[in-house]
Amino acid sequence: MNNICSTDSFQQIISYLFSFIKNDRHCEILVKRLCRQFKQACGDDRKRANIAFCLSKLNIKTLASYRILKENFPNTVETNENNEDDYDQEEHLAWKKYLMPVLNDIERRLKPAELNSSKTSLSSTTPKRKVDRLS
């Protein structure tokens, strides 16, 4: 994204392309890949801002996609308990700066009951979706 197009053009293109993503599974895959790209964008604020914009434009409406994003969000307490050498202060601050608003927006969109419900495994939600589609 090195000055190929302006930020406004990029945002218009992404908004248009992401409007076609309707399948929850596709959304989950994109969340995983965008989180991985965000981790690899060391020190590149423009790339991080673009990835955060992409995540904000995804229609995340399932708890599974939310959990994927939340699991990839570095947690200071857990990281310090495991190994202080692996903890990257700059990465944590970047996640907080760019992705915290995205996470808050997704939490606001999801039903509060879904977020407060007990943790269920992803495999237990998959058969329910298949049953719903067959009905």
Coordinates of C-alpha atoms in Angstrom, one line a residue:
M1 CA 0.0 0.0 0.0
N2 CA 3.0 2.2 -0.5
N3 CA 1.4 5.4 -2.0
I4 CA -0.3 3.4 -4.7
C5 CA -3.5 5.2 -4.0
S6 CA -4.7 7.7 -1.5
T7 CA -6.2 6.8 1.9
D8 CA -9.7 7.8 0.8
S9 CA -9.5 5.7 -2.4
F10 CA -8.2 2.7 -0.4
Q11 CA -11.1 3.0 2.1
Q12 CA -13.7 3.3 -0.7
I13 CA -12.3 0.2 -2.4
I14 CA -12.2 -1.8 0.8
S15 CA -15.7 -0.8 1.8
Y16 CA -17.0 -1.8 -1.7
L17 CA -15.2 -5.2 -1.6
F18 CA -16.1 -6.1 1.9
S19 CA -19.8 -5.4 1.2
F20 CA -19.8 -8.7 -0.7
I21 CA -18.6 -10.8 2.2
K22 CA -21.7 -12.3 3.6
N23 CA -20.5 -15.8 4.8
D24 CA -19.5 -16.0 8.5
R25 CA -16.8 -18.5 7.7
H26 CA -15.2 -16.1 5.2
C27 CA -15.3 -13.4 7.8
E28 CA -13.6 -15.6 10.3
I29 CA -10.8 -16.4 7.9
L30 CA -10.2 -12.8 7.0
V31 CA -10.1 -11.9 10.7
K32 CA -7.3 -14.5 11.3
R33 CA -5.3 -13.3 8.3
L34 CA -5.7 -9.6 9.1
C35 CA -4.6 -10.2 12.7
R36 CA -1.5 -12.0 11.4
Q37 CA -0.8 -9.2 9.0
F38 CA -1.2 -6.7 11.8
K39 CA 1.4 -8.5 13.9
Q40 CA 3.8 -8.5 10.9
A41 CA 3.5 -4.8 10.3
C42 CA 6.2 -3.8 12.6
G43 CA 6.6 0.0 12.9
D44 CA 4.5 0.7 9.8
D45 CA 1.7 2.9 11.2
R46 CA 0.0 3.3 7.8
K47 CA -0.3 -0.4 7.3
R48 CA -1.6 -0.9 10.8
A49 CA -4.2 1.8 10.3
N50 CA -5.3 0.2 7.0
I51 CA -5.6 -3.2 8.6
A52 CA -7.6 -1.8 11.5
F53 CA -9.9 -0.1 8.9
C54 CA -10.3 -3.4 7.1
L55 CA -11.3 -5.1 10.4
S56 CA -13.8 -2.3 11.2
K57 CA -15.4 -2.8 7.8
L58 CA -15.9 -6.6 8.2
N59 CA -19.4 -7.5 9.1
I60 CA -18.5 -9.4 12.3
K61 CA -21.7 -10.8 13.6
T62 CA -20.7 -14.1 15.1
L63 CA -19.1 -14.7 18.5
A64 CA -16.5 -16.9 16.8
S65 CA -15.0 -14.0 14.8
Y66 CA -15.1 -11.8 17.8
R67 CA -13.2 -14.5 19.8
I68 CA -10.6 -14.8 17.1
L69 CA -9.9 -11.1 17.2
K70 CA -9.9 -11.1 21.0
E71 CA -7.5 -14.0 21.2
N72 CA -5.0 -12.3 19.0
F73 CA -5.2 -9.1 21.1
P74 CA -2.1 -9.1 23.3
N75 CA -2.9 -9.2 27.0
T76 CA -0.3 -7.6 29.2
V77 CA -1.0 -9.7 32.3
E78 CA -0.9 -13.1 30.5
T79 CA 2.2 -12.2 28.5
N80 CA 4.1 -11.0 31.5
E81 CA 3.3 -14.2 33.4
N82 CA 4.4 -16.4 30.6
N83 CA 7.7 -14.8 29.4
E84 CA 8.8 -11.2 29.7
D85 CA 11.2 -11.7 26.7
D86 CA 8.3 -12.3 24.3
Y87 CA 6.4 -9.2 25.4
D88 CA 6.7 -6.4 22.9
Q89 CA 5.5 -3.0 24.4
E90 CA 5.4 -1.4 21.0
E91 CA 3.1 -4.1 19.5
H92 CA 0.8 -3.9 22.5
L93 CA 0.5 -0.2 22.2
A94 CA -0.2 -0.5 18.5
W95 CA -2.9 -3.0 19.1
K96 CA -4.4 -0.7 21.7
K97 CA -4.2 2.3 19.5
Y98 CA -5.6 0.8 16.3
L99 CA -7.7 -2.2 17.3
M100 CA -9.3 -1.2 20.6
P101 CA -11.9 1.0 18.8
V102 CA -12.6 -1.8 16.4
L103 CA -13.0 -4.2 19.3
N104 CA -15.3 -1.8 21.1
D105 CA -17.4 -1.3 18.0
I106 CA -17.9 -5.1 17.5
E107 CA -18.8 -5.5 21.2
R108 CA -21.4 -2.8 20.8
R109 CA -22.9 -4.5 17.7
L110 CA -23.0 -8.0 19.2
K111 CA -25.8 -8.7 21.6
P112 CA -24.7 -8.3 25.2
A113 CA -26.2 -11.7 26.0
E114 CA -23.8 -13.3 23.5
L115 CA -20.8 -11.7 25.0
N116 CA -21.7 -12.6 28.6
S117 CA -22.7 -16.1 27.9
S118 CA -20.6 -19.0 29.0
K119 CA -17.7 -19.9 26.8
T120 CA -18.6 -22.6 24.3
S121 CA -16.2 -24.2 21.9
L122 CA -16.3 -23.3 18.2
S123 CA -17.0 -26.9 17.3
S124 CA -20.3 -26.8 19.3
T125 CA -21.5 -23.9 17.3
T126 CA -20.7 -25.4 13.9
P127 CA -23.4 -28.2 14.0
K128 CA -26.0 -25.6 15.0
R129 CA -25.3 -23.6 11.9
K130 CA -25.6 -26.7 9.7
V131 CA -28.9 -27.7 11.4
D132 CA -30.2 -24.2 10.9
R133 CA -29.3 -24.3 7.2
L134 CA -31.1 -27.6 6.7
S135 CA -34.4 -26.4 8.3

